[in-house]
Amino acid sequence: MGILEAAGRQDKFAFAQYRAVAWATGVVLASMTVYLIAVYVFGVEASPTYKFGWQLHGMLYVIYLAFVARIAIRERWAMPQTVLVALSGTVPAWGIMMERKLTAARQASAK
Amino acid sequence: MRRILLTYIAPSIAMMLAVVTCVLLAQWQWHIGFRNQTQVLASASTEIQTFADVSTAEQWLPRTSIGARTRVRGHLLNARTFRTAARPSAGAMLPWVVTPLRLADGSVVTVVRGAGGPAVSPGEVTITGRMQPSEDSPAVGVWQPAAPELSTSRLVNRWTSDVIRDGYLVDESSSTLIRGVTATPRFTAAPSGHINWRNIAYACQWLLFALFALFVWWRQVAPAPEGNNYPHGNT
């Protein structure tokens, strides 16, 4: 296996990990945002899951940042792109939209 | 010159601001996490303390104030009265009646006025009672309801126009109590001290964010290594 091929496989694996955690973070954040609106706008009673959900997002976001940092190193992202992708994990739906955009760009460059 | 500004100076200023902010937030969370360890336990005294010694506006309720008996004069905002879900009250399960009390300085104290009965009372009152911690307070390690309705953070969002004091007062004064069952004070003294690991975890998280800011800055200002062996490189 050549060096380039090995590096390419590692890149693919790193990107797949980023995608997985971006989706996990995005889905938890979107769900918790809906829950938050239900609690504070519609007066739904918050269960213990509410607090746990936000803590889960906090933990997932730290993992997300680690994966973003790894891809930023591997793919030599510029500072604005790194910051935008990192911040996208804190805004509902933006993280998933960013993942779709990066995946599309990757697929286009691979062709 | 413009290139130096955009490539080095601006990112360095942004990095410093981000790191200082993250470290200060980490320090704050760390302090909250260990706060309970360093304070002296309150006694279950029946002596009435001055309200100013028990609670300060826009400050956390000190551990030493948990269970403290105090007296306060203010205006009951009856229109904002609400009932909690049913809670243990002198052997029965009844909703607690909660009304905000506006003090002379404009701040608001949450008052649990009793359980069950109607919430009719005069506006201007003097209330004697025991201070209790917010139900999502780091001080509460003994018992927490599934839905902490008497949580300062939730009440701040409920009564957005007012400065809400931390904790709540359980009314013991005969003149303002709702007839019938009275609310049972949850603490007559502060529960035993413990480390709040959730806040310690938040402190660690803020330090990780500071490290990430340093990483992004380093990626920006460090000279790029020669060559690019990566097939998906952006350079």
CSV table of C-alpha atoms in Angstrom, one decimal:
chain,number,residue,atom,x,y,z
A,1,MET,CA,0.0,0.0,0.0
A,2,GLY,CA,1.5,3.3,-1.0
A,3,ILE,CA,1.9,6.3,1.4
A,4,LEU,CA,-0.7,8.3,-0.6
A,5,GLU,CA,-3.2,5.5,-0.5
A,6,ALA,CA,-2.7,5.0,3.3
A,7,ALA,CA,-3.1,8.7,3.9
A,8,GLY,CA,-6.3,8.8,1.8
A,9,ARG,CA,-7.8,5.9,3.8
A,10,GLN,CA,-7.0,7.6,7.1
A,11,ASP,CA,-8.5,10.8,5.8
A,12,LYS,CA,-11.7,9.0,4.8
A,13,PHE,CA,-11.9,7.3,8.3
A,14,ALA,CA,-11.3,10.7,10.0
A,15,PHE,CA,-14.0,12.3,7.9
A,16,ALA,CA,-16.5,9.5,8.6
A,17,GLN,CA,-15.9,9.9,12.3
A,18,TYR,CA,-16.5,13.6,12.0
A,19,ARG,CA,-19.7,13.0,10.1
A,20,ALA,CA,-21.0,10.5,12.7
A,21,VAL,CA,-20.3,12.8,15.6
A,22,ALA,CA,-21.6,15.9,13.7
A,23,TRP,CA,-24.9,14.1,13.2
A,24,ALA,CA,-25.1,12.8,16.8
A,25,THR,CA,-24.4,16.4,18.1
A,26,GLY,CA,-26.9,17.9,15.6
A,27,VAL,CA,-29.7,15.5,16.4
A,28,VAL,CA,-29.3,15.9,20.2
A,29,LEU,CA,-29.1,19.7,19.9
A,30,ALA,CA,-32.1,19.9,17.6
A,31,SER,CA,-34.1,17.6,19.9
A,32,MET,CA,-33.1,19.5,23.0
A,33,THR,CA,-34.0,22.8,21.3
A,34,VAL,CA,-37.5,21.5,20.6
A,35,TYR,CA,-37.7,20.3,24.2
A,36,LEU,CA,-36.5,23.7,25.5
A,37,ILE,CA,-39.2,25.5,23.5
A,38,ALA,CA,-41.8,23.0,24.8
A,39,VAL,CA,-40.7,23.7,28.4
A,40,TYR,CA,-40.3,27.5,28.3
A,41,VAL,CA,-42.9,28.5,25.7
A,42,PHE,CA,-45.6,25.8,26.0
A,43,GLY,CA,-45.1,25.1,29.7
A,44,VAL,CA,-44.4,21.4,29.3
A,45,GLU,CA,-43.1,19.9,32.5
A,46,ALA,CA,-39.3,19.1,32.2
A,47,SER,CA,-38.3,15.6,33.2
A,48,PRO,CA,-34.8,14.6,34.4
A,49,THR,CA,-34.1,13.7,30.7
A,50,TYR,CA,-34.0,17.5,30.0
A,51,LYS,CA,-30.9,18.1,32.1
A,52,PHE,CA,-29.3,14.9,30.9
A,53,GLY,CA,-29.9,15.8,27.3
A,54,TRP,CA,-28.0,19.1,27.6
A,55,GLN,CA,-25.1,17.4,29.4
A,56,LEU,CA,-25.0,14.8,26.6
A,57,HIS,CA,-24.8,17.6,24.0
A,58,GLY,CA,-21.9,19.1,26.0
A,59,MET,CA,-20.0,15.9,26.0
A,60,LEU,CA,-20.7,15.2,22.3
A,61,TYR,CA,-19.6,18.7,21.4
A,62,VAL,CA,-16.2,18.2,23.1
A,63,ILE,CA,-15.7,15.0,20.9
A,64,TYR,CA,-17.0,17.0,17.9
A,65,LEU,CA,-14.3,19.7,18.5
A,66,ALA,CA,-11.6,17.0,18.7
A,67,PHE,CA,-12.7,15.5,15.4
A,68,VAL,CA,-12.9,19.0,13.8
A,69,ALA,CA,-9.4,19.7,15.0
A,70,ARG,CA,-8.1,16.5,13.5
A,71,ILE,CA,-9.7,17.2,10.1
A,72,ALA,CA,-8.5,20.8,10.2
A,73,ILE,CA,-4.9,19.4,10.6
A,74,ARG,CA,-5.3,16.7,8.0
A,75,GLU,CA,-7.0,18.9,5.4
A,76,ARG,CA,-5.2,22.1,6.3
A,77,TRP,CA,-8.3,24.2,6.8
A,78,ALA,CA,-7.9,27.9,7.0
A,79,MET,CA,-8.8,29.6,10.4
A,80,PRO,CA,-12.3,30.9,9.3
A,81,GLN,CA,-13.3,27.5,8.1
A,82,THR,CA,-12.1,25.8,11.3
A,83,VAL,CA,-13.9,28.3,13.5
A,84,LEU,CA,-17.2,28.1,11.5
A,85,VAL,CA,-17.2,24.3,11.5
A,86,ALA,CA,-16.5,24.3,15.2
A,87,LEU,CA,-19.2,26.9,16.0
A,88,SER,CA,-21.7,25.1,13.8
A,89,GLY,CA,-22.0,22.4,16.5
A,90,THR,CA,-23.6,24.9,18.8
A,91,VAL,CA,-26.4,26.1,16.5
A,92,PRO,CA,-29.4,23.8,15.8
A,93,ALA,CA,-29.4,22.4,12.3
A,94,TRP,CA,-26.3,24.4,11.3
A,95,GLY,CA,-23.9,21.5,12.3
A,96,ILE,CA,-25.8,19.1,10.0
A,97,MET,CA,-26.0,21.6,7.2
A,98,MET,CA,-22.2,22.2,7.5
A,99,GLU,CA,-21.6,18.4,7.4
A,100,ARG,CA,-23.7,18.1,4.2
A,101,LYS,CA,-21.8,21.0,2.6
A,102,LEU,CA,-18.3,19.6,3.5
A,103,THR,CA,-19.3,16.1,2.3
A,104,ALA,CA,-20.6,17.5,-1.0
A,105,ALA,CA,-17.4,19.5,-1.5
A,106,ARG,CA,-15.3,16.4,-0.7
A,107,GLN,CA,-17.3,14.3,-3.2
A,108,ALA,CA,-16.9,17.0,-5.9
A,109,SER,CA,-13.1,17.3,-5.4
A,110,ALA,CA,-12.8,13.4,-5.5
A,111,LYS,CA,-14.4,13.3,-9.0
B,1,MET,CA,0.9,45.6,6.2
B,2,ARG,CA,-2.8,44.6,5.7
B,3,ARG,CA,-1.7,41.0,5.2
B,4,ILE,CA,0.2,41.0,8.5
B,5,LEU,CA,-2.8,42.5,10.2
B,6,LEU,CA,-5.2,39.8,8.8
B,7,THR,CA,-2.8,36.9,9.1
B,8,TYR,CA,-1.2,37.5,12.5
B,9,ILE,CA,-2.4,40.5,14.5
B,10,ALA,CA,-6.2,40.0,14.2
B,11,PRO,CA,-6.1,36.2,14.9
B,12,SER,CA,-3.8,36.8,17.9
B,13,ILE,CA,-6.2,39.4,19.4
B,14,ALA,CA,-9.2,37.0,18.8
B,15,MET,CA,-7.2,34.1,20.4
B,16,MET,CA,-6.3,36.1,23.5
B,17,LEU,CA,-9.9,37.3,23.9
B,18,ALA,CA,-11.2,33.8,23.5
B,19,VAL,CA,-8.7,32.2,25.9
B,20,VAL,CA,-9.2,34.8,28.6
B,21,THR,CA,-13.0,34.4,28.4
B,22,CYS,CA,-12.8,30.6,28.5
B,23,VAL,CA,-10.3,30.7,31.4
B,24,LEU,CA,-12.5,33.1,33.4
B,25,LEU,CA,-15.6,31.0,32.8
B,26,ALA,CA,-13.7,27.9,33.8
B,27,GLN,CA,-12.6,29.6,37.0
B,28,TRP,CA,-16.2,30.6,37.7
B,29,GLN,CA,-17.4,27.1,37.3
B,30,TRP,CA,-14.6,25.7,39.3
B,31,HIS,CA,-15.5,28.1,42.1
B,32,ILE,CA,-19.1,27.0,42.1
B,33,GLY,CA,-18.1,23.3,42.1
B,34,PHE,CA,-16.1,23.7,45.3
B,35,ARG,CA,-18.2,26.4,46.9
B,36,ASN,CA,-20.1,24.0,49.1
B,37,GLN,CA,-16.9,22.5,50.5
B,38,THR,CA,-15.6,25.7,51.9
B,39,GLN,CA,-18.6,27.2,53.6
B,40,VAL,CA,-19.7,26.6,57.2
B,41,LEU,CA,-22.9,24.7,57.8
B,42,ALA,CA,-25.9,26.7,59.1
B,43,SER,CA,-27.5,25.8,62.4
B,44,ALA,CA,-31.2,25.1,62.7
B,45,SER,CA,-31.6,28.3,64.7
B,46,THR,CA,-35.1,29.7,65.4
B,47,GLU,CA,-33.6,33.2,65.8
B,48,ILE,CA,-34.9,35.6,63.2
B,49,GLN,CA,-32.1,37.1,61.0
B,50,THR,CA,-32.2,40.4,59.1
B,51,PHE,CA,-33.1,39.7,55.5
B,52,ALA,CA,-30.2,41.7,54.2
B,53,ASP,CA,-27.9,39.2,56.1
B,54,VAL,CA,-29.6,36.2,54.5
B,55,SER,CA,-30.0,37.2,50.9
B,56,THR,CA,-28.3,39.7,48.5
B,57,ALA,CA,-29.8,40.7,45.2
B,58,GLU,CA,-28.0,39.2,42.2
B,59,GLN,CA,-25.9,36.9,44.4
B,60,TRP,CA,-26.2,33.2,45.0
B,61,LEU,CA,-27.9,32.3,48.2
B,62,PRO,CA,-25.0,31.5,50.6
B,63,ARG,CA,-25.0,28.1,52.1
B,64,THR,CA,-25.1,29.7,55.6
B,65,SER,CA,-28.6,31.1,54.7
B,66,ILE,CA,-30.2,27.8,53.9
B,67,GLY,CA,-32.9,27.1,56.5
B,68,ALA,CA,-32.3,30.6,58.1
B,69,ARG,CA,-35.4,32.2,59.7
B,70,THR,CA,-35.9,35.7,58.4
B,71,ARG,CA,-38.5,38.4,58.2
B,72,VAL,CA,-39.1,40.5,55.1
B,73,ARG,CA,-41.5,43.3,54.1
B,74,GLY,CA,-42.8,43.8,50.6
B,75,HIS,CA,-45.7,43.8,48.2
B,76,LEU,CA,-47.1,40.4,47.1
B,77,LEU,CA,-47.6,40.3,43.4
B,78,ASN,CA,-50.8,38.2,43.6
B,79,ALA,CA,-51.5,38.3,39.9
B,80,ARG,CA,-48.3,36.2,39.3
B,81,THR,CA,-49.2,33.5,41.8
B,82,PHE,CA,-48.8,30.0,40.4
B,83,ARG,CA,-49.3,26.5,41.8
B,84,THR,CA,-46.6,23.8,41.6
B,85,ALA,CA,-47.4,20.1,40.9
B,86,ALA,CA,-48.5,18.2,44.0
B,87,ARG,CA,-45.8,17.9,46.6
B,88,PRO,CA,-45.5,16.3,50.1
B,89,SER,CA,-47.2,18.7,52.5
B,90,ALA,CA,-47.9,17.7,56.1
B,91,GLY,CA,-48.7,14.1,55.1
B,92,ALA,CA,-50.7,14.9,52.0
B,93,MET,CA,-49.8,15.6,48.4
B,94,LEU,CA,-50.9,19.1,47.5
B,95,PRO,CA,-49.7,21.8,45.1
B,96,TRP,CA,-47.7,24.6,46.7
B,97,VAL,CA,-48.9,28.2,46.2
B,98,VAL,CA,-46.1,30.4,45.1
B,99,THR,CA,-46.2,34.2,44.8
B,100,PRO,CA,-43.4,36.7,44.1
B,101,LEU,CA,-42.9,39.4,46.8
B,102,ARG,CA,-41.5,42.7,45.6
B,103,LEU,CA,-39.1,44.4,48.1
B,104,ALA,CA,-38.4,48.2,48.5
B,105,ASP,CA,-35.3,47.9,46.4
B,106,GLY,CA,-37.4,46.5,43.5
B,107,SER,CA,-36.0,43.0,43.7
B,108,VAL,CA,-38.3,40.0,44.0
B,109,VAL,CA,-38.3,37.1,46.6
B,110,THR,CA,-40.1,33.9,45.7
B,111,VAL,CA,-42.5,33.0,48.5
B,112,VAL,CA,-44.1,29.6,49.1
B,113,ARG,CA,-47.3,30.7,50.8
B,114,GLY,CA,-48.7,27.4,51.7
B,115,ALA,CA,-50.3,24.4,50.1
B,116,GLY,CA,-53.7,23.7,48.6
B,117,GLY,CA,-55.8,26.7,49.5
B,118,PRO,CA,-56.8,29.8,47.6
B,119,ALA,CA,-54.1,32.5,47.1
B,120,VAL,CA,-56.0,35.5,48.3
B,121,SER,CA,-54.0,37.9,50.5
B,122,PRO,CA,-53.3,41.6,51.0
B,123,GLY,CA,-50.6,43.2,48.8
B,124,GLU,CA,-48.3,44.9,51.4
B,125,VAL,CA,-47.2,42.3,54.0
B,126,THR,CA,-44.5,41.3,56.4
B,127,ILE,CA,-43.5,37.7,56.0
B,128,THR,CA,-41.6,35.5,58.4
B,129,GLY,CA,-40.2,32.2,57.1
B,130,ARG,CA,-37.3,30.0,56.3
B,131,MET,CA,-35.0,30.5,53.3
B,132,GLN,CA,-34.6,27.5,51.0
B,133,PRO,CA,-32.2,26.9,48.2
B,134,SER,CA,-33.2,26.9,44.5
B,135,GLU,CA,-34.2,23.4,43.6
B,136,ASP,CA,-31.5,23.1,41.0
B,137,SER,CA,-28.9,24.7,43.3
B,138,PRO,CA,-25.5,23.0,43.7
B,139,ALA,CA,-26.3,23.2,47.4
B,140,VAL,CA,-29.2,20.7,47.0
B,141,GLY,CA,-27.8,17.2,47.2
B,142,VAL,CA,-30.4,15.6,49.4
B,143,TRP,CA,-33.7,15.6,47.5
B,144,GLN,CA,-34.6,17.0,44.1
B,145,PRO,CA,-38.0,16.8,42.5
B,146,ALA,CA,-38.2,15.5,39.0
B,147,ALA,CA,-39.3,19.0,37.8
B,148,PRO,CA,-37.6,21.7,39.8
B,149,GLU,CA,-40.3,24.3,39.6
B,150,LEU,CA,-38.8,26.4,42.5
B,151,SER,CA,-35.5,26.8,40.6
B,152,THR,CA,-34.1,30.3,40.4
B,153,SER,CA,-33.1,29.8,36.7
B,154,ARG,CA,-36.6,28.8,35.8
B,155,LEU,CA,-38.2,31.6,37.8
B,156,VAL,CA,-35.9,34.2,36.1
B,157,ASN,CA,-37.3,33.0,32.8
B,158,ARG,CA,-40.9,33.1,34.2
B,159,TRP,CA,-40.7,36.6,35.6
B,160,THR,CA,-38.3,38.1,33.1
B,161,SER,CA,-38.9,41.8,34.0
B,162,ASP,CA,-37.7,41.4,37.6
B,163,VAL,CA,-34.4,40.9,39.5
B,164,ILE,CA,-35.2,37.5,41.2
B,165,ARG,CA,-33.3,36.7,44.4
B,166,ASP,CA,-31.8,33.2,44.6
B,167,GLY,CA,-33.7,30.6,46.6
B,168,TYR,CA,-37.2,30.9,48.0
B,169,LEU,CA,-38.9,31.8,51.3
B,170,VAL,CA,-41.3,29.4,53.0
B,171,ASP,CA,-43.9,31.5,54.7
B,172,GLU,CA,-44.5,30.8,58.4
B,173,SER,CA,-46.4,34.0,59.3
B,174,SER,CA,-49.9,33.3,60.5
B,175,SER,CA,-51.3,36.5,59.0
B,176,THR,CA,-50.4,35.7,55.3
B,177,LEU,CA,-50.6,31.9,55.3
B,178,ILE,CA,-53.3,30.3,53.3
B,179,ARG,CA,-55.8,28.5,55.5
B,180,GLY,CA,-55.4,24.8,55.7
B,181,VAL,CA,-52.2,22.8,55.2
B,182,THR,CA,-48.9,24.7,55.3
B,183,ALA,CA,-45.9,23.9,53.2
B,184,THR,CA,-43.2,21.8,54.9
B,185,PRO,CA,-39.8,23.4,54.8
B,186,ARG,CA,-37.4,21.1,53.1
B,187,PHE,CA,-34.3,22.2,55.0
B,188,THR,CA,-34.0,23.6,58.5
B,189,ALA,CA,-30.2,23.6,58.1
B,190,ALA,CA,-27.9,23.3,55.1
B,191,PRO,CA,-27.3,19.8,53.8
B,192,SER,CA,-23.8,18.4,54.2
B,193,GLY,CA,-21.2,19.8,51.8
B,194,HIS,CA,-20.2,18.0,48.6
B,195,ILE,CA,-18.3,18.7,45.4
B,196,ASN,CA,-20.5,19.5,42.5
B,197,TRP,CA,-19.0,17.4,39.7
B,198,ARG,CA,-21.2,18.9,37.0
B,199,ASN,CA,-19.6,22.3,37.6
B,200,ILE,CA,-16.1,20.8,37.7
B,201,ALA,CA,-16.9,19.1,34.3
B,202,TYR,CA,-18.1,22.5,32.9
B,203,ALA,CA,-14.8,24.1,34.1
B,204,CYS,CA,-12.8,21.3,32.3
B,205,GLN,CA,-14.9,21.9,29.2
B,206,TRP,CA,-14.1,25.6,29.2
B,207,LEU,CA,-10.4,24.8,29.5
B,208,LEU,CA,-10.8,22.5,26.4
B,209,PHE,CA,-12.4,25.3,24.5
B,210,ALA,CA,-9.5,27.6,25.5
B,211,LEU,CA,-7.1,24.9,24.1
B,212,PHE,CA,-9.1,24.7,20.9
B,213,ALA,CA,-8.8,28.5,20.5
B,214,LEU,CA,-5.0,28.2,21.0
B,215,PHE,CA,-5.0,25.3,18.4
B,216,VAL,CA,-6.9,27.4,15.8
B,217,TRP,CA,-4.6,30.4,16.4
B,218,TRP,CA,-1.5,28.2,16.1
B,219,ARG,CA,-2.8,26.7,12.8
B,220,GLN,CA,-3.2,30.3,11.5
B,221,VAL,CA,0.1,31.8,12.5
B,222,ALA,CA,2.5,28.8,12.4
B,223,PRO,CA,4.5,28.5,9.1
B,224,ALA,CA,3.0,25.7,6.9
B,225,PRO,CA,5.2,22.6,6.6
B,226,GLU,CA,6.8,22.1,3.2
B,227,GLY,CA,5.0,19.7,0.8
B,228,ASN,CA,1.5,18.4,1.0
B,229,ASN,CA,1.1,14.7,1.2
B,230,TYR,CA,-2.6,14.7,1.7
B,231,PRO,CA,-4.9,14.0,-1.3
B,232,HIS,CA,-7.6,16.3,0.0
B,233,GLY,CA,-5.4,19.2,1.1
B,234,ASN,CA,-6.9,22.7,0.7
B,235,THR,CA,-3.6,24.4,0.1
